[in-house]
Amino acid sequence: MLAAAEGGVVVDFGADGEDLFAYLHRTAGGFDLAAYRRLLGAGNEFKEGDQSEGVAAADDASRAAARELLANTRIGDLERQPVFTDAQSDYIAQAVDPEAARKLAGWTVGRLKAFLLESSEEQIKQIMPGLSSDAIACVVKLCTNDQLIAIGGKVFNPLPGSKVGARGYMGARIQPNSPTDHPEDIRWQVFDGFAYAVGDVVLGTNPVSSEVESVARVEQVLADILETFGIEDVLPHCVLAHIDVQAEVEQQHPGTTGEWFQSLAGVEDAARTFDISVDKMVRHAQSRDGRFALYFETGQGADATNGHGKGFDMVLHESRKYGLARALRQEAGRAQQRAGRAAAPWVHVNDVAGFIGPEVFRNREQLVRCCLEDIVMGKLHGLTIGLDVCSTLHMEVDLDDLDWCVDQIMPACPAYLMALPTKNDPMLSYLTTAFQDHVRVREKFGYKVDDQMWRFFQSLGVIDNQGQPTKHFGDPAWVYLQYRRKQGDSRAEAEILAEAREQMANVRGRGVLLAEGYGGHPWELAPELDRRVRTLYEDSKQCIWAELSAPFAAAVPHAVPIRSQTEDRADYILHPPAGEVLDDASLQTVRRLRDRRSGDGRSESGRPAEYDVQLVISDGLNALSLMDKDHLAPYLTEVRQQLSEAGYRPAPENLLLTGGRVRAGYRIGEELFGSLPASKDARAVLHVIGERPGSGHHAFSVYITGQPAGAWAKPGVTDHNVTRVVSGIADTALPPATAAADTVRILKQLAPLG
């Protein structure tokens, strides 16, 4: 029988040849959707995310039994009984070739697996248009790691007109992030990548600010580099703001945007968390009629962590994201045809495999498994798929583990990896692949860089005609010299190089590391920089496990201490949902606070209730960021003053939340404002939270959620899609006073006063 035990899903071995549906009828007396989802999930390799969703196998025997049943199941039967349906799944399904699908309907999933292992790339590509996202997910469940590598190693979907994603090639997305969106930080990280002959997929910056003008400035910095070097038709750029913001930038500054980015979800409700829908994404895709079209990011576990796991497993969710990308690529191709061009858009996917944290998976073996699954699922959808082989700093994957993971994954041939000056991202504060990791992988596995960009790197003089490092290899100042010469700068070489050194010092002074030179081999970091990176990693562990001290709590003015439902620090790290809601005593504290305030939402004069802004302060993943001198106190002083000057009425109490996650702020807002009469009067929560350990800045963020009073009255509805964030706040990054001004400016946009 099939049972959901406390330790996981228990599956008994069925009769010979029995499939999923016969098993359910025999053991449950008929089809049961919840049991069906558990049975499909039990076929996965173990990951914490599936366990949290209640669909992970209890043991290896149950996993083997579930896989045997799945292998015996016909693809057509799977299609007739979808695990979940919504508007997004319907849209994904219409991108599958119906004639090709009919030919596969009688195949079992086991036969499909054998075909993928035994057939040539040409034969596999003949059936790929008929494979649904769910069928692809199911066949992946049956494969060992070695089998996934075998399939990934023979299916290639290069980007049109390039070698990105082709056999024998492995590309790089340079990720030039800055804690303050500073143009020099961004520009110099690109020069740094070019110095190591890295960067041939996209220059993609994650912006701190999603303001249209701020995003436009970053777009222009990236575009300027490409245009100066004359490679704007070879290498695109992208600012990873919300796709609506990118569209607005393009409307206001035509021709400045490159590829358009968006994170994707596996189900429609999770997509709403990103403030997207199928209709919206189709409209955007239909507007992309140039060569560089769309860049997507995905990752196992994102749907469940946003509260939309829907009772089915992460592999199925992830595959559906690739199905959505496939369908949107078709839209972009049709847009090109309407514009009189061939249907050959650059559309690619980056699987950000380890970005969420240990609640999805905890160790390096699970990270490798996830990456291999996703490579194969992406390739079988016909996509060019790259990887962010990464780890948040509270996972059990360290700097050296990442090298091991990359070595295990590379034989499966992802199209590209991330590329930063070091493994430590200076803005997002997570671990990923560095420029010199690319040098190492090229040397060890024989991978090449896209031919057009390789010729460009040779023209820069960082590699010679044989592809060997020159004396300028690893010298970003040399790349800057070439950049200035291209711009017509005729100053003496020594003067330009001195200017380069000064700018590099400024960048490093803002906490953005730059690689320069190398160690004993070209693929090794310089020893001093390697020590610096490891010091930051150790500091991140201190940040993660630190707790707010009693003296600090006592010094917070008008503090009202409250707690989430997390039991301790370990519980907070491993079980995020507990940090999203208050414990019973704290909930009562917030309700008593609400009741002491204007109960009916109006004063006798008819003005809105006395307080319209509530500040919440949470330790988050980085309590030290709040406790450092000149961090929280100046922010609180300045933001309260500016709120008052702008006409807002901030409540005097600061809710000091221990074990708080971002969503806890939304729930507090619902308690404080949800009982007010529905109106358009603004109510806001400013949630100050310690975040992103590992940058060395000990920076915190503020999540700004402002909306009409009536919008707070729907429990559980307020989420990230109505929230803006100011991040990287520290005395060494975004100054607290500046952050306070940014906070109030954004609040005026989100919740203007009537």
Short mmCIF file of N, CA and C in Angstrom, two decimals, residues 464-573:
data_model
loop_
_atom_site.label_atom_id
_atom_site.label_comp_id
_atom_site.label_asym_id
_atom_site.label_seq_id
_atom_site.Cartn_x
_atom_site.Cartn_y
_atom_site.Cartn_z
N ASP A 464 47.03 34.58 -26.51
CA ASP A 464 47.72 34.68 -27.79
C ASP A 464 47.00 33.87 -28.86
N ASN A 465 47.60 33.78 -30.03
CA ASN A 465 46.96 33.08 -31.15
C ASN A 465 46.75 31.60 -30.89
N GLN A 466 47.53 31.04 -29.96
CA GLN A 466 47.36 29.63 -29.59
C GLN A 466 46.41 29.46 -28.40
N GLY A 467 45.86 30.59 -27.93
CA GLY A 467 44.94 30.53 -26.81
C GLY A 467 45.61 30.47 -25.45
N GLN A 468 46.91 30.73 -25.40
CA GLN A 468 47.63 30.68 -24.13
C GLN A 468 47.66 32.06 -23.47
N PRO A 469 47.69 32.10 -22.14
CA PRO A 469 47.73 33.39 -21.44
C PRO A 469 48.97 34.21 -21.83
N THR A 470 48.76 35.49 -22.02
CA THR A 470 49.87 36.41 -22.27
C THR A 470 50.25 37.09 -20.95
N LYS A 471 51.17 38.02 -21.01
CA LYS A 471 51.57 38.75 -19.81
C LYS A 471 50.45 39.65 -19.30
N HIS A 472 49.44 39.88 -20.14
CA HIS A 472 48.31 40.72 -19.73
C HIS A 472 47.14 39.91 -19.19
N PHE A 473 47.27 38.59 -19.18
CA PHE A 473 46.21 37.73 -18.68
C PHE A 473 45.99 38.03 -17.19
N GLY A 474 44.73 38.24 -16.81
CA GLY A 474 44.43 38.55 -15.41
C GLY A 474 44.74 39.98 -15.02
N ASP A 475 44.84 40.88 -16.00
CA ASP A 475 45.18 42.28 -15.72
C ASP A 475 44.03 43.16 -16.21
N PRO A 476 43.06 43.45 -15.36
CA PRO A 476 41.93 44.28 -15.80
C PRO A 476 42.34 45.70 -16.16
N ALA A 477 43.45 46.19 -15.58
CA ALA A 477 43.91 47.53 -15.96
C ALA A 477 44.29 47.57 -17.44
N TRP A 478 44.86 46.49 -17.95
CA TRP A 478 45.19 46.41 -19.37
C TRP A 478 43.92 46.47 -20.23
N VAL A 479 42.87 45.79 -19.79
CA VAL A 479 41.60 45.84 -20.52
C VAL A 479 41.05 47.26 -20.50
N TYR A 480 41.17 47.95 -19.37
CA TYR A 480 40.72 49.34 -19.29
C TYR A 480 41.49 50.21 -20.26
N LEU A 481 42.76 49.97 -20.39
CA LEU A 481 43.57 50.73 -21.35
C LEU A 481 43.02 50.55 -22.76
N GLN A 482 42.69 49.32 -23.13
CA GLN A 482 42.14 49.08 -24.47
C GLN A 482 40.78 49.76 -24.62
N TYR A 483 39.99 49.74 -23.56
CA TYR A 483 38.68 50.41 -23.56
C TYR A 483 38.85 51.90 -23.81
N ARG A 484 39.78 52.51 -23.11
CA ARG A 484 40.00 53.96 -23.27
C ARG A 484 40.54 54.28 -24.66
N ARG A 485 41.40 53.44 -25.16
CA ARG A 485 41.92 53.67 -26.51
C ARG A 485 40.79 53.60 -27.54
N LYS A 486 39.87 52.65 -27.37
CA LYS A 486 38.73 52.53 -28.28
C LYS A 486 37.86 53.78 -28.23
N GLN A 487 37.87 54.46 -27.10
CA GLN A 487 37.08 55.68 -26.96
C GLN A 487 37.83 56.91 -27.42
N GLY A 488 39.03 56.70 -27.98
CA GLY A 488 39.80 57.81 -28.54
C GLY A 488 40.71 58.51 -27.55
N ASP A 489 40.95 57.90 -26.39
CA ASP A 489 41.81 58.51 -25.38
C ASP A 489 43.27 58.36 -25.82
N SER A 490 43.95 59.48 -26.05
CA SER A 490 45.33 59.45 -26.55
C SER A 490 46.36 59.76 -25.48
N ARG A 491 45.95 59.78 -24.22
CA ARG A 491 46.90 60.05 -23.15
C ARG A 491 47.98 58.98 -23.09
N ALA A 492 49.04 59.28 -22.41
CA ALA A 492 50.13 58.32 -22.26
C ALA A 492 49.62 57.07 -21.55
N GLU A 493 50.18 55.93 -21.94
CA GLU A 493 49.75 54.66 -21.36
C GLU A 493 49.88 54.67 -19.84
N ALA A 494 50.98 55.22 -19.33
CA ALA A 494 51.21 55.23 -17.89
C ALA A 494 50.12 56.02 -17.16
N GLU A 495 49.67 57.11 -17.77
CA GLU A 495 48.64 57.93 -17.13
C GLU A 495 47.31 57.18 -17.06
N ILE A 496 46.95 56.49 -18.13
CA ILE A 496 45.69 55.74 -18.14
C ILE A 496 45.76 54.58 -17.16
N LEU A 497 46.90 53.90 -17.10
CA LEU A 497 47.04 52.78 -16.18
C LEU A 497 47.01 53.25 -14.73
N ALA A 498 47.55 54.45 -14.47
CA ALA A 498 47.47 55.00 -13.11
C ALA A 498 46.02 55.30 -12.74
N GLU A 499 45.28 55.82 -13.71
CA GLU A 499 43.86 56.07 -13.49
C GLU A 499 43.13 54.76 -13.21
N ALA A 500 43.51 53.71 -13.94
CA ALA A 500 42.90 52.39 -13.72
C ALA A 500 43.15 51.91 -12.30
N ARG A 501 44.39 52.07 -11.83
CA ARG A 501 44.72 51.60 -10.47
C ARG A 501 43.91 52.36 -9.43
N GLU A 502 43.71 53.63 -9.66
CA GLU A 502 42.94 54.44 -8.71
C GLU A 502 41.48 53.98 -8.68
N GLN A 503 40.92 53.74 -9.87
CA GLN A 503 39.53 53.29 -9.91
C GLN A 503 39.38 51.90 -9.29
N MET A 504 40.33 51.02 -9.54
CA MET A 504 40.26 49.69 -8.95
C MET A 504 40.32 49.77 -7.42
N ALA A 505 41.14 50.67 -6.91
CA ALA A 505 41.22 50.85 -5.46
C ALA A 505 39.88 51.34 -4.90
N ASN A 506 39.22 52.22 -5.63
CA ASN A 506 37.92 52.71 -5.19
C ASN A 506 36.88 51.59 -5.16
N VAL A 507 36.92 50.76 -6.19
CA VAL A 507 35.99 49.63 -6.24
C VAL A 507 36.22 48.70 -5.06
N ARG A 508 37.46 48.35 -4.83
CA ARG A 508 37.76 47.47 -3.70
C ARG A 508 37.40 48.13 -2.37
N GLY A 509 37.55 49.44 -2.30
CA GLY A 509 37.19 50.15 -1.09
C GLY A 509 35.71 50.08 -0.77
N ARG A 510 34.90 49.84 -1.78
CA ARG A 510 33.46 49.67 -1.57
C ARG A 510 33.10 48.22 -1.28
N GLY A 511 34.11 47.38 -1.09
CA GLY A 511 33.86 45.99 -0.73
C GLY A 511 33.61 45.07 -1.89
N VAL A 512 33.90 45.52 -3.11
CA VAL A 512 33.74 44.67 -4.29
C VAL A 512 35.12 44.13 -4.66
N LEU A 513 35.29 42.83 -4.53
CA LEU A 513 36.58 42.22 -4.81
C LEU A 513 36.83 42.14 -6.31
N LEU A 514 38.06 42.37 -6.70
CA LEU A 514 38.49 42.20 -8.09
C LEU A 514 39.65 41.21 -8.10
N ALA A 515 39.57 40.24 -9.02
CA ALA A 515 40.69 39.33 -9.20
C ALA A 515 41.77 40.02 -10.03
N GLU A 516 43.00 39.70 -9.72
CA GLU A 516 44.12 40.28 -10.47
C GLU A 516 45.28 39.29 -10.38
N GLY A 517 45.85 38.97 -11.53
CA GLY A 517 46.93 37.99 -11.54
C GLY A 517 46.40 36.61 -11.20
N TYR A 518 47.29 35.76 -10.70
CA TYR A 518 46.88 34.40 -10.32
C TYR A 518 47.94 33.79 -9.43
N GLY A 519 47.65 32.58 -8.93
CA GLY A 519 48.57 31.89 -8.04
C GLY A 519 49.58 31.07 -8.81
N GLY A 520 49.77 29.82 -8.36
CA GLY A 520 50.76 28.97 -9.02
C GLY A 520 50.37 28.57 -10.42
N HIS A 521 49.06 28.62 -10.74
CA HIS A 521 48.55 28.30 -12.07
C HIS A 521 47.56 29.39 -12.47
N PRO A 522 47.33 29.58 -13.77
CA PRO A 522 46.40 30.63 -14.21
C PRO A 522 44.98 30.45 -13.68
N TRP A 523 44.61 29.24 -13.25
CA TRP A 523 43.26 29.00 -12.75
C TRP A 523 43.17 29.12 -11.23
N GLU A 524 44.23 29.59 -10.58
CA GLU A 524 44.21 29.76 -9.13
C GLU A 524 44.14 31.24 -8.78
N LEU A 525 43.33 31.58 -7.75
CA LEU A 525 43.32 32.95 -7.26
C LEU A 525 44.69 33.32 -6.70
N ALA A 526 45.01 34.59 -6.80
CA ALA A 526 46.21 35.07 -6.12
C ALA A 526 46.08 34.77 -4.63
N PRO A 527 47.15 34.34 -3.97
CA PRO A 527 47.06 33.87 -2.57
C PRO A 527 46.39 34.86 -1.63
N GLU A 528 46.72 36.15 -1.74
CA GLU A 528 46.14 37.13 -0.83
C GLU A 528 44.62 37.23 -1.01
N LEU A 529 44.18 37.18 -2.27
CA LEU A 529 42.75 37.26 -2.54
C LEU A 529 42.05 35.99 -2.05
N ASP A 530 42.67 34.85 -2.22
CA ASP A 530 42.09 33.60 -1.74
C ASP A 530 41.90 33.66 -0.23
N ARG A 531 42.87 34.19 0.49
CA ARG A 531 42.74 34.32 1.95
C ARG A 531 41.59 35.26 2.30
N ARG A 532 41.44 36.33 1.55
CA ARG A 532 40.37 37.29 1.80
C ARG A 532 39.00 36.63 1.62
N VAL A 533 38.84 35.86 0.57
CA VAL A 533 37.57 35.19 0.30
C VAL A 533 37.23 34.21 1.42
N ARG A 534 38.23 33.48 1.88
CA ARG A 534 37.98 32.51 2.95
C ARG A 534 37.67 33.20 4.28
N THR A 535 38.25 34.36 4.51
CA THR A 535 37.93 35.13 5.70
C THR A 535 36.48 35.59 5.67
N LEU A 536 36.04 36.05 4.50
CA LEU A 536 34.64 36.46 4.36
C LEU A 536 33.70 35.29 4.59
N TYR A 537 34.09 34.11 4.12
CA TYR A 537 33.25 32.93 4.33
C TYR A 537 33.12 32.62 5.82
N GLU A 538 34.21 32.68 6.54
CA GLU A 538 34.15 32.43 7.98
C GLU A 538 33.32 33.48 8.68
N ASP A 539 33.43 34.73 8.25
CA ASP A 539 32.62 35.80 8.84
C ASP A 539 31.14 35.55 8.59
N SER A 540 30.81 35.01 7.43
CA SER A 540 29.40 34.74 7.13
C SER A 540 28.81 33.75 8.13
N LYS A 541 29.59 32.77 8.54
CA LYS A 541 29.09 31.80 9.51
C LYS A 541 28.81 32.46 10.86
N GLN A 542 29.66 33.40 11.24
CA GLN A 542 29.41 34.12 12.48
C GLN A 542 28.12 34.94 12.38
N CYS A 543 27.92 35.58 11.21
CA CYS A 543 26.71 36.37 11.00
C CYS A 543 25.47 35.51 11.11
N ILE A 544 25.51 34.34 10.47
CA ILE A 544 24.33 33.47 10.39
C ILE A 544 23.92 32.97 11.77
N TRP A 545 24.88 32.64 12.61
CA TRP A 545 24.56 32.04 13.90
C TRP A 545 24.47 33.06 15.04
N ALA A 546 24.75 34.33 14.76
CA ALA A 546 24.67 35.36 15.80
C ALA A 546 23.22 35.62 16.19
N GLU A 547 23.03 36.01 17.44
CA GLU A 547 21.70 36.36 17.94
C GLU A 547 21.73 37.78 18.50
N LEU A 548 20.60 38.43 18.46
CA LEU A 548 20.52 39.79 19.00
C LEU A 548 20.83 39.76 20.50
N SER A 549 21.76 40.59 20.92
CA SER A 549 22.17 40.59 22.32
C SER A 549 21.18 41.39 23.16
N ALA A 550 21.17 41.10 24.47
CA ALA A 550 20.29 41.81 25.39
C ALA A 550 20.60 43.31 25.44
N PRO A 551 21.90 43.72 25.50
CA PRO A 551 22.19 45.16 25.49
C PRO A 551 21.71 45.85 24.22
N PHE A 552 21.85 45.17 23.08
CA PHE A 552 21.37 45.77 21.84
C PHE A 552 19.86 45.97 21.89
N ALA A 553 19.14 44.92 22.30
CA ALA A 553 17.67 45.00 22.35
C ALA A 553 17.23 46.12 23.29
N ALA A 554 17.93 46.26 24.39
CA ALA A 554 17.57 47.30 25.36
C ALA A 554 17.80 48.69 24.81
N ALA A 555 18.73 48.82 23.87
CA ALA A 555 19.07 50.14 23.33
C ALA A 555 18.16 50.57 22.19
N VAL A 556 17.38 49.65 21.63
CA VAL A 556 16.46 50.02 20.55
C VAL A 556 15.32 50.84 21.15
N PRO A 557 15.12 52.06 20.69
CA PRO A 557 14.10 52.92 21.31
C PRO A 557 12.68 52.36 21.12
N HIS A 558 11.91 52.42 22.19
CA HIS A 558 10.50 52.01 22.18
C HIS A 558 10.33 50.60 21.59
N ALA A 559 11.23 49.71 21.96
CA ALA A 559 11.19 48.35 21.41
C ALA A 559 10.07 47.54 22.06
N VAL A 560 9.35 46.81 21.23
CA VAL A 560 8.37 45.83 21.70
C VAL A 560 8.86 44.47 21.23
N PRO A 561 9.41 43.65 22.13
CA PRO A 561 9.98 42.36 21.71
C PRO A 561 8.89 41.35 21.35
N ILE A 562 9.06 40.70 20.22
CA ILE A 562 8.16 39.64 19.79
C ILE A 562 9.01 38.53 19.17
N ARG A 563 8.41 37.35 18.95
CA ARG A 563 9.14 36.21 18.41
C ARG A 563 8.31 35.53 17.33
N SER A 564 9.03 34.88 16.41
CA SER A 564 8.35 34.01 15.46
C SER A 564 8.16 32.64 16.10
N GLN A 565 7.67 31.69 15.33
CA GLN A 565 7.44 30.34 15.85
C GLN A 565 8.69 29.47 15.81
N THR A 566 9.83 30.01 15.40
CA THR A 566 11.06 29.22 15.40
C THR A 566 11.49 28.91 16.83
N GLU A 567 11.97 27.70 17.02
CA GLU A 567 12.37 27.27 18.37
C GLU A 567 13.74 27.80 18.75
N ASP A 568 14.66 27.82 17.80
CA ASP A 568 16.02 28.28 18.07
C ASP A 568 16.65 28.65 16.73
N ARG A 569 17.94 28.99 16.75
CA ARG A 569 18.60 29.45 15.53
C ARG A 569 18.65 28.35 14.46
N ALA A 570 18.92 27.12 14.87
CA ALA A 570 18.97 26.03 13.90
C ALA A 570 17.61 25.82 13.25
N ASP A 571 16.56 25.90 14.03
CA ASP A 571 15.22 25.74 13.48
C ASP A 571 14.91 26.87 12.51
N TYR A 572 15.37 28.07 12.83
CA TYR A 572 15.16 29.22 11.93
C TYR A 572 15.82 28.98 10.58
N ILE A 573 17.03 28.44 10.58
CA ILE A 573 17.78 28.25 9.34
C ILE A 573 17.19 27.11 8.51
#
